[in-house]
PDB file of C-alpha atoms in Angstrom:
ATOM      1  CA  GLU Y 107     -15.497 -14.211 -18.616  1.00 71.00           C
ATOM      2  CA  ALA Y 108     -12.051 -12.794 -17.850  1.00 77.00           C
ATOM      3  CA  LEU Y 109     -11.997 -14.607 -14.517  1.00 76.00           C
ATOM      4  CA  ARG Y 110     -13.041 -17.891 -16.137  1.00 76.00           C
ATOM      5  CA  GLY Y 111     -10.081 -17.645 -18.511  1.00 80.00           C
ATOM      6  CA  LEU Y 112      -7.566 -17.066 -15.747  1.00 79.00           C
ATOM      7  CA  GLY Y 113      -6.225 -20.632 -15.839  1.00 79.00           C
ATOM      8  CA  GLU Y 114      -5.270 -20.347 -19.501  1.00 84.00           C
ATOM      9  CA  HIS Y 115      -2.268 -18.172 -18.712  1.00 84.00           C
ATOM     10  CA  CYS Y 116      -1.567 -18.783 -15.032  1.00 86.00           C
ATOM     11  CA  HIS Y 117      -1.293 -22.305 -13.644  1.00 89.00           C
ATOM     12  CA  PRO Y 118      -2.344 -22.604  -9.984  1.00 90.00           C
ATOM     13  CA  THR Y 119       0.884 -24.277  -8.859  1.00 88.00           C
ATOM     14  CA  VAL Y 120       3.028 -21.661 -10.606  1.00 89.00           C
ATOM     15  CA  PHE Y 121       1.030 -18.897  -8.970  1.00 89.00           C
ATOM     16  CA  TYR Y 122       1.175 -20.532  -5.540  1.00 88.00           C
ATOM     17  CA  LEU Y 123       4.930 -21.122  -5.552  1.00 87.00           C
ATOM     18  CA  ARG Y 124       6.355 -18.401  -7.784  1.00 87.00           C
ATOM     19  CA  VAL Y 125       4.013 -15.388  -7.521  1.00 87.00           C
ATOM     20  CA  ARG Y 126       2.059 -15.567  -4.319  1.00 86.00           C
ATOM     21  CA  PRO Y 127       4.993 -15.498  -1.835  1.00 82.00           C
ATOM     22  CA  PHE Y 128       5.820 -12.003  -3.092  1.00 83.00           C
ATOM     23  CA  LEU Y 129       2.238 -10.871  -2.432  1.00 84.00           C
ATOM     24  CA  ALA Y 130       2.097 -12.259   1.082  1.00 80.00           C
ATOM     25  CA  GLY Y 131       3.233  -9.118   2.903  1.00 84.00           C
ATOM     26  CA  TRP Y 132       4.809  -9.244   6.334  1.00 85.00           C
ATOM     27  CA  LYS Y 133       1.886  -9.392   8.696  1.00 84.00           C
ATOM     28  CA  SER Y 134       0.688 -12.853   9.713  1.00 75.00           C
ATOM     29  CA  ASN Y 135       3.572 -14.215   7.620  1.00 77.00           C
ATOM     30  CA  PRO Y 136       5.576 -17.017   9.267  1.00 77.00           C
ATOM     31  CA  ALA Y 137       8.593 -16.146   7.119  1.00 78.00           C
ATOM     32  CA  LEU Y 138       8.786 -12.671   8.693  1.00 81.00           C
ATOM     33  CA  PRO Y 139       7.294 -13.041  12.169  1.00 83.00           C
ATOM     34  CA  GLY Y 140       8.835  -9.775  13.395  1.00 86.00           C
ATOM     35  CA  GLY Y 141       7.949  -7.678  10.385  1.00 88.00           C
ATOM     36  CA  VAL Y 142      10.415  -5.668   8.291  1.00 91.00           C
ATOM     37  CA  VAL Y 143      12.749  -2.823   9.259  1.00 93.00           C
ATOM     38  CA  TYR Y 144      12.513   0.128   6.856  1.00 93.00           C
ATOM     39  CA  GLU Y 145      16.038   1.454   7.207  1.00 94.00           C
ATOM     40  CA  GLY Y 146      16.160   5.221   7.253  1.00 94.00           C
ATOM     41  CA  VAL Y 147      12.390   5.454   7.803  1.00 95.00           C
ATOM     42  CA  TRP Y 148      11.493   3.612  11.020  1.00 93.00           C
ATOM     43  CA  ARG Y 149      13.793   2.135  13.602  1.00 91.00           C
ATOM     44  CA  GLU Y 150      11.327  -0.497  14.776  1.00 93.00           C
ATOM     45  CA  PRO Y 151      10.081  -3.318  12.513  1.00 93.00           C
ATOM     46  CA  ARG Y 152       6.744  -2.752  10.835  1.00 93.00           C
ATOM     47  CA  GLU Y 153       4.129  -5.309   9.818  1.00 92.00           C
ATOM     48  CA  PHE Y 154       1.914  -4.751   6.780  1.00 91.00           C
ATOM     49  CA  TYR Y 155      -0.651  -6.926   5.070  1.00 89.00           C
ATOM     50  CA  GLY Y 156      -0.009  -8.155   1.561  1.00 87.00           C
ATOM     51  CA  GLY Y 157      -2.025  -7.089  -1.442  1.00 87.00           C
ATOM     52  CA  SER Y 158      -5.733  -7.803  -1.103  1.00 87.00           C
ATOM     53  CA  ALA Y 159      -8.793  -7.014  -3.205  1.00 86.00           C
ATOM     54  CA  ALA Y 160     -10.328  -5.658   0.007  1.00 90.00           C
ATOM     55  CA  GLN Y 161      -7.899  -2.729  -0.291  1.00 94.00           C
ATOM     56  CA  SER Y 162      -9.857  -1.469  -3.298  1.00 94.00           C
ATOM     57  CA  SER Y 163     -12.854   0.771  -2.675  1.00 94.00           C
ATOM     58  CA  LEU Y 164     -14.857  -0.738  -5.567  1.00 93.00           C
ATOM     59  CA  LEU Y 165     -16.520  -3.727  -3.871  1.00 93.00           C
ATOM     60  CA  PRO Y 166     -17.071  -1.926  -0.536  1.00 94.00           C
ATOM     61  CA  ALA Y 167     -18.813   0.837  -2.502  1.00 94.00           C
ATOM     62  CA  LEU Y 168     -21.089  -1.695  -4.217  1.00 93.00           C
ATOM     63  CA  ASP Y 169     -21.799  -3.285  -0.834  1.00 94.00           C
ATOM     64  CA  ALA Y 170     -22.726   0.087   0.626  1.00 92.00           C
ATOM     65  CA  LEU Y 171     -24.935   1.043  -2.314  1.00 91.00           C
ATOM     66  CA  LEU Y 172     -26.760  -2.301  -2.304  1.00 92.00           C
ATOM     67  CA  GLY Y 173     -26.964  -2.498   1.488  1.00 92.00           C
ATOM     68  CA  VAL Y 174     -24.860  -5.645   1.914  1.00 94.00           C
ATOM     69  CA  GLN Y 175     -23.978  -6.159   5.594  1.00 92.00           C
ATOM     70  CA  HIS Y 176     -20.916  -8.240   6.477  1.00 93.00           C
ATOM     71  CA  ALA Y 177     -21.136  -9.387  10.088  1.00 91.00           C
ATOM     72  CA  ARG Y 178     -18.291 -11.884   9.646  1.00 90.00           C
ATOM     73  CA  GLY Y 179     -14.978 -10.534   8.409  1.00 88.00           C
ATOM     74  CA  ARG Y 180     -15.958  -6.939   9.088  1.00 90.00           C
ATOM     75  CA  ASP Y 181     -12.882  -6.179  11.228  1.00 91.00           C
ATOM     76  CA  TYR Y 182     -10.544  -7.303   8.463  1.00 90.00           C
ATOM     77  CA  LEU Y 183     -12.460  -5.371   5.799  1.00 93.00           C
ATOM     78  CA  VAL Y 184     -12.245  -2.203   7.896  1.00 93.00           C
ATOM     79  CA  ALA Y 185      -8.519  -2.753   8.508  1.00 92.00           C
ATOM     80  CA  MET Y 186      -7.953  -2.960   4.749  1.00 94.00           C
ATOM     81  CA  ARG Y 187      -9.316   0.558   4.371  1.00 95.00           C
ATOM     82  CA  GLY Y 188      -6.106   1.789   5.941  1.00 94.00           C
ATOM     83  CA  TYR Y 189      -4.455   0.898   2.615  1.00 95.00           C
ATOM     84  CA  MET Y 190      -6.877   2.987   0.546  1.00 96.00           C
ATOM     85  CA  PRO Y 191      -6.405   6.638  -0.467  1.00 96.00           C
ATOM     86  CA  GLN Y 192      -7.878   8.953   2.147  1.00 96.00           C
ATOM     87  CA  GLU Y 193     -10.614  10.280  -0.158  1.00 95.00           C
ATOM     88  CA  HIS Y 194     -11.733   6.712  -0.889  1.00 96.00           C
ATOM     89  CA  ARG Y 195     -12.075   6.025   2.825  1.00 95.00           C
ATOM     90  CA  LYS Y 196     -14.110   9.186   3.294  1.00 95.00           C
ATOM     91  CA  TRP Y 197     -16.367   8.266   0.378  1.00 93.00           C
ATOM     92  CA  LEU Y 198     -17.101   4.815   1.803  1.00 94.00           C
ATOM     93  CA  ALA Y 199     -17.820   6.324   5.212  1.00 93.00           C
ATOM     94  CA  GLN Y 200     -20.317   8.723   3.633  1.00 91.00           C
ATOM     95  CA  LEU Y 201     -22.040   5.932   1.733  1.00 90.00           C
ATOM     96  CA  GLU Y 202     -22.391   3.853   4.881  1.00 89.00           C
ATOM     97  CA  ALA Y 203     -23.581   6.813   6.956  1.00 89.00           C
ATOM     98  CA  ALA Y 204     -26.587   7.425   4.696  1.00 83.00           C
ATOM     99  CA  PRO Y 205     -29.924   6.900   6.475  1.00 81.00           C
ATOM    100  CA  GLU Y 206     -31.600   3.544   5.905  1.00 71.00           C
ATOM    101  CA  SER Y 207     -34.548   5.277   4.275  1.00 64.00           C
ATOM    102  CA  ALA Y 208     -32.235   6.517   1.510  1.00 70.00           C
ATOM    103  CA  SER Y 209     -30.760   3.102   0.689  1.00 81.00           C
ATOM    104  CA  LEU Y 210     -31.299   1.545  -2.717  1.00 86.00           C
ATOM    105  CA  ARG Y 211     -32.529  -1.625  -1.079  1.00 88.00           C
ATOM    106  CA  GLU Y 212     -35.256   0.160   0.859  1.00 86.00           C
ATOM    107  CA  ARG Y 213     -36.303   2.059  -2.256  1.00 84.00           C
ATOM    108  CA  ALA Y 214     -36.400  -1.137  -4.324  1.00 86.00           C
ATOM    109  CA  ALA Y 215     -38.352  -3.048  -1.682  1.00 84.00           C
ATOM    110  CA  GLY Y 216     -40.855  -0.261  -1.083  1.00 81.00           C
ATOM    111  CA  ALA Y 217     -41.268   1.066  -4.607  1.00 75.00           C
ATOM    112  CA  GLY Y 218     -44.349  -1.033  -5.287  1.00 74.00           C
ATOM    113  CA  CYS Y 219     -42.897  -1.906  -8.686  1.00 75.00           C
ATOM    114  CA  PRO Y 220     -41.881  -5.519  -9.362  1.00 83.00           C
ATOM    115  CA  ARG Y 221     -39.451  -4.410 -12.078  1.00 85.00           C
ATOM    116  CA  THR Y 222     -37.540  -2.261  -9.590  1.00 86.00           C
ATOM    117  CA  ALA Y 223     -37.243  -5.100  -7.083  1.00 88.00           C
ATOM    118  CA  GLU Y 224     -36.256  -7.546  -9.816  1.00 89.00           C
ATOM    119  CA  ALA Y 225     -33.602  -5.184 -11.174  1.00 89.00           C
ATOM    120  CA  PHE Y 226     -32.191  -4.675  -7.677  1.00 91.00           C
ATOM    121  CA  ASP Y 227     -32.059  -8.430  -7.066  1.00 92.00           C
ATOM    122  CA  ASP Y 228     -30.347  -8.893 -10.433  1.00 92.00           C
ATOM    123  CA  CYS Y 229     -27.569  -6.558  -9.265  1.00 92.00           C
ATOM    124  CA  VAL Y 230     -27.261  -8.437  -5.979  1.00 94.00           C
ATOM    125  CA  GLU Y 231     -27.122 -11.723  -7.872  1.00 93.00           C
ATOM    126  CA  ALA Y 232     -24.383 -10.414 -10.170  1.00 92.00           C
ATOM    127  CA  LEU Y 233     -22.270  -9.358  -7.194  1.00 94.00           C
ATOM    128  CA  SER Y 234     -22.920 -12.729  -5.560  1.00 95.00           C
ATOM    129  CA  ASP Y 235     -21.891 -14.527  -8.767  1.00 93.00           C
ATOM    130  CA  PHE Y 236     -18.651 -12.540  -8.821  1.00 92.00           C
ATOM    131  CA  ARG Y 237     -17.899 -13.523  -5.244  1.00 94.00           C
ATOM    132  CA  SER Y 238     -18.694 -17.177  -5.990  1.00 94.00           C
ATOM    133  CA  MET Y 239     -16.228 -17.103  -8.874  1.00 92.00           C
ATOM    134  CA  HIS Y 240     -13.647 -15.447  -6.624  1.00 91.00           C
ATOM    135  CA  LEU Y 241     -14.193 -18.176  -4.047  1.00 91.00           C
ATOM    136  CA  ARG Y 242     -13.639 -20.919  -6.634  1.00 91.00           C
ATOM    137  CA  ILE Y 243     -10.493 -19.245  -7.949  1.00 90.00           C
ATOM    138  CA  ALA Y 244      -9.083 -18.794  -4.444  1.00 89.00           C
ATOM    139  CA  ALA Y 245      -9.723 -22.459  -3.667  1.00 90.00           C
ATOM    140  CA  ALA Y 246      -8.071 -23.575  -6.915  1.00 90.00           C
ATOM    141  CA  TYR Y 247      -5.052 -21.276  -6.601  1.00 90.00           C
ATOM    142  CA  VAL Y 248      -4.458 -21.375  -2.850  1.00 88.00           C
ATOM    143  CA  VAL Y 249      -6.201 -24.235  -1.054  1.00 87.00           C
ATOM    144  CA  VAL Y 250      -5.654 -27.032  -3.587  1.00 87.00           C
ATOM    145  CA  PRO Y 251      -1.928 -26.347  -4.253  1.00 85.00           C
ATOM    146  CA  GLY Y 252      -1.327 -25.994  -0.518  1.00 82.00           C
ATOM    147  CA  ARG Y 253      -2.917 -29.365   0.195  1.00 81.00           C
ATOM    148  CA  ALA Y 254      -1.018 -30.976  -2.666  1.00 80.00           C
ATOM    149  CA  LEU Y 255       2.318 -29.787  -1.288  1.00 76.00           C
ATOM    150  CA  SER Y 256       1.443 -30.925   2.220  1.00 70.00           C
ATOM    151  CA  THR Y 257       0.645 -34.453   1.051  1.00 61.00           C
ATOM    152  CA  LYS Y 258       3.749 -35.060  -1.035  1.00 57.00           C
ATOM    153  CA  ASN Y 259       7.469 -34.834  -0.400  1.00 54.00           C
ATOM    154  CA  ALA Y 260       8.237 -31.385  -1.730  1.00 51.00           C
ATOM    155  CA  SER Y 261      11.872 -30.400  -1.513  1.00 50.00           C
ATOM    156  CA  GLY Y 262      14.154 -27.420  -2.001  1.00 50.00           C
ATOM    157  CA  ILE Y 263      12.705 -24.076  -2.974  1.00 47.00           C
ATOM    158  CA  ASP Y 264       9.190 -25.476  -3.515  1.00 49.00           C
ATOM    159  CA  ALA Y 265       9.021 -26.719   0.052  1.00 50.00           C
ATOM    160  CA  ALA Y 266      10.291 -23.408   1.424  1.00 50.00           C
ATOM    161  CA  LEU Y 267       7.968 -21.260  -0.642  1.00 50.00           C
ATOM    162  CA  GLY Y 268       5.009 -23.561  -0.030  1.00 48.00           C
ATOM    163  CA  ALA Y 269       5.559 -23.389   3.711  1.00 50.00           C
ATOM    164  CA  HIS Y 270       5.420 -19.599   3.618  1.00 49.00           C
ATOM    165  CA  SER Y 271       2.432 -19.428   1.266  1.00 47.00           C
ATOM    166  CA  GLY Y 272       0.113 -21.441   3.494  1.00 45.00           C
ATOM    167  CA  GLY Y 273      -3.637 -21.708   2.969  1.00 45.00           C
ATOM    168  CA  LYS Y 274      -4.383 -18.048   3.446  1.00 53.00           C
ATOM    169  CA  GLY Y 275      -5.086 -15.133   1.172  1.00 52.00           C
ATOM    170  CA  SER Y 276      -2.289 -12.674   0.524  1.00 47.00           C
ATOM    171  CA  GLY Y 277      -3.921 -10.388   3.080  1.00 44.00           C
ATOM    172  CA  GLY Y 278      -3.410 -13.048   5.758  1.00 43.00           C
ATOM    173  CA  THR Y 279      -6.951 -14.411   6.023  1.00 52.00           C
ATOM    174  CA  GLY Y 280      -8.103 -18.023   5.706  1.00 75.00           C
ATOM    175  CA  VAL Y 281      -9.429 -18.173   2.145  1.00 82.00           C
ATOM    176  CA  VAL Y 282     -12.637 -20.201   2.270  1.00 86.00           C
ATOM    177  CA  PRO Y 283     -13.765 -19.264   5.824  1.00 87.00           C
ATOM    178  CA  PHE Y 284     -13.354 -15.597   4.912  1.00 89.00           C
ATOM    179  CA  LEU Y 285     -14.793 -15.475   1.388  1.00 92.00           C
ATOM    180  CA  ARG Y 286     -17.820 -17.743   1.770  1.00 93.00           C
ATOM    181  CA  PRO Y 287     -19.603 -15.572   4.401  1.00 94.00           C
ATOM    182  CA  LEU Y 288     -19.044 -12.521   2.170  1.00 95.00           C
ATOM    183  CA  ARG Y 289     -20.805 -14.295  -0.690  1.00 95.00           C
ATOM    184  CA  ASP Y 290     -23.599 -15.542   1.588  1.00 95.00           C
ATOM    185  CA  ALA Y 291     -24.184 -12.071   3.047  1.00 95.00           C
ATOM    186  CA  THR Y 292     -24.470 -10.710  -0.479  1.00 95.00           C
ATOM    187  CA  ARG Y 293     -27.118 -13.281  -1.388  1.00 95.00           C
ATOM    188  CA  ALA Y 294     -29.068 -12.463   1.749  1.00 94.00           C
ATOM    189  CA  THR Y 295     -29.419  -8.833   0.647  1.00 93.00           C
ATOM    190  CA  ALA Y 296     -31.886  -9.648  -2.143  1.00 93.00           C
ATOM    191  CA  VAL Y 297     -35.410  -8.426  -1.522  1.00 90.00           C
ATOM    192  CA  GLY Y 298     -36.729 -11.761  -2.804  1.00 82.00           C
ATOM    193  CA  CYS Y 299     -38.478 -10.621  -5.969  1.00 54.00           C
ATOM    194  CA  ALA Y 300     -36.077 -11.814  -8.682  1.00 46.00           C
ATOM    195  CA  THR Y 301     -38.654 -13.930 -10.492  1.00 45.00           C
ATOM    196  CA  ARG Y 302     -38.069 -12.634 -14.017  1.00 44.00           C
ATOM    197  CA  PRO Y 303     -36.058 -15.049 -16.241  1.00 46.00           C
ATOM    198  CA  ARG Y 304     -32.585 -13.674 -16.862  1.00 46.00           C
ATOM    199  CA  ALA Y 305     -31.944 -12.649 -20.455  1.00 43.00           C
ATOM    200  CA  PRO Y 306     -28.799 -14.200 -21.975  1.00 43.00           C
ATOM    201  CA  GLU Y 307     -27.211 -10.811 -22.543  1.00 43.00           C
ATOM    202  CA  SER Y 308     -27.849  -9.567 -18.996  1.00 45.00           C
ATOM    203  CA  GLY Y 309     -25.364 -11.794 -17.207  1.00 49.00           C
ATOM    204  CA  THR Y 310     -22.728  -9.135 -16.556  1.00 52.00           C
ATOM    205  CA  LEU Y 311     -22.696  -6.860 -13.556  1.00 51.00           C
ATOM    206  CA  ALA Y 312     -22.595  -3.818 -15.836  1.00 49.00           C
ATOM    207  CA  ALA Y 313     -25.742  -4.928 -17.701  1.00 50.00           C
ATOM    208  CA  ARG Y 314     -27.651  -5.486 -14.486  1.00 50.00           C
ATOM    209  CA  VAL Y 315     -26.569  -2.178 -13.024  1.00 47.00           C
ATOM    210  CA  LEU Y 316     -27.828  -0.527 -16.206  1.00 46.00           C
ATOM    211  CA  ALA Y 317     -31.147  -2.307 -15.727  1.00 48.00           C
ATOM    212  CA  LEU Y 318     -31.300  -1.016 -12.164  1.00 47.00           C
ATOM    213  CA  VAL Y 319     -30.504   2.607 -12.918  1.00 45.00           C
ATOM    214  CA  GLN Y 320     -33.289   2.832 -15.455  1.00 44.00           C
ATOM    215  CA  MET Y 321     -35.613   3.244 -12.505  1.00 45.00           C
ATOM    216  CA  ARG Y 322     -36.372   6.964 -12.048  1.00 44.00           C
ATOM    217  CA  GLU Y 323     -35.967   7.315  -8.305  1.00 46.00           C
ATOM    218  CA  ILE Y 324     -32.717   5.385  -8.216  1.00 48.00           C
ATOM    219  CA  VAL Y 325     -31.292   7.348 -11.131  1.00 46.00           C
ATOM    220  CA  PHE Y 326     -31.962  10.504  -9.159  1.00 48.00           C
ATOM    221  CA  ALA Y 327     -30.278   9.109  -6.024  1.00 48.00           C
ATOM    222  CA  LEU Y 328     -27.223   7.942  -7.945  1.00 50.00           C
ATOM    223  CA  GLY Y 329     -27.043  11.250  -9.790  1.00 50.00           C
ATOM    224  CA  LEU Y 330     -26.787  13.118  -6.516  1.00 51.00           C
ATOM    225  CA  LEU Y 331     -24.167  10.660  -5.277  1.00 52.00           C
ATOM    226  CA  LEU Y 332     -21.991  10.819  -8.378  1.00 51.00           C
ATOM    227  CA  GLY Y 333     -22.281  14.594  -8.465  1.00 53.00           C
ATOM    228  CA  ALA Y 334     -20.991  14.784  -4.917  1.00 52.00           C
ATOM    229  CA  VAL Y 335     -18.116  12.421  -5.741  1.00 50.00           C
ATOM    230  CA  ALA Y 336     -17.202  14.432  -8.848  1.00 49.00           C
ATOM    231  CA  ALA Y 337     -17.215  17.657  -6.855  1.00 53.00           C
ATOM    232  CA  ARG Y 338     -14.847  16.176  -4.313  1.00 53.00           C
ATOM    233  CA  ALA Y 339     -12.544  14.994  -7.081  1.00 49.00           C
ATOM    234  CA  LEU Y 340     -12.106  18.498  -8.497  1.00 50.00           C
ATOM    235  CA  PRO Y 341      -8.869  20.245  -7.492  1.00 52.00           C
ATOM    236  CA  THR Y 342      -9.272  23.022  -4.986  1.00 52.00           C
ATOM    237  CA  SER Y 343      -7.746  26.416  -5.649  1.00 48.00           C
TER     238      SER Y 343
END
């Protein structure tokens, strides 16, 4: 619901011309083709990506837990981990290194319980819905304003900022070609048993995750996982 209300307080054109150029970073940015010199830190110019949701460990963790495999865009997603805290990177690596037999997807598919498979597919669907909404927002706030500026005679600061914004995400990727395969790969992770009608109150990701973790085996697996994460978060003496 928060994403759907985004346009109420942030117009796409304002975002594209006034906000987004400052998020673009200086890697794959035509305005700064040689990067930026950090005086007093490095003598040579450095290039860094702009802010990207892929720099958060949240969605990669959900992908790892649900078994979502991203064949397309994987190199970029891995590169974004260089912007995460070190412990977050280690956590994701541990999640992805778990044996296939321990994955939630394998447990849901082989549990012999339709409710387990349905609950798992509900979680996959919620994540897919989120990525579909993200795709629509990116198109509205990046692709459409970029095309509008390219088809009319923009002048002054709007033309300059529009030229440097381009049709890419702030991390430097092409928006639609990058995001659509991520959404499609998420959909493909479902075990194919989501036949139960969705209750009106179960449309949020949190509600569907709660439905999933009610299953005994998966609760146990997540308990072990969260316990390990909590232990790593404790300060060492």
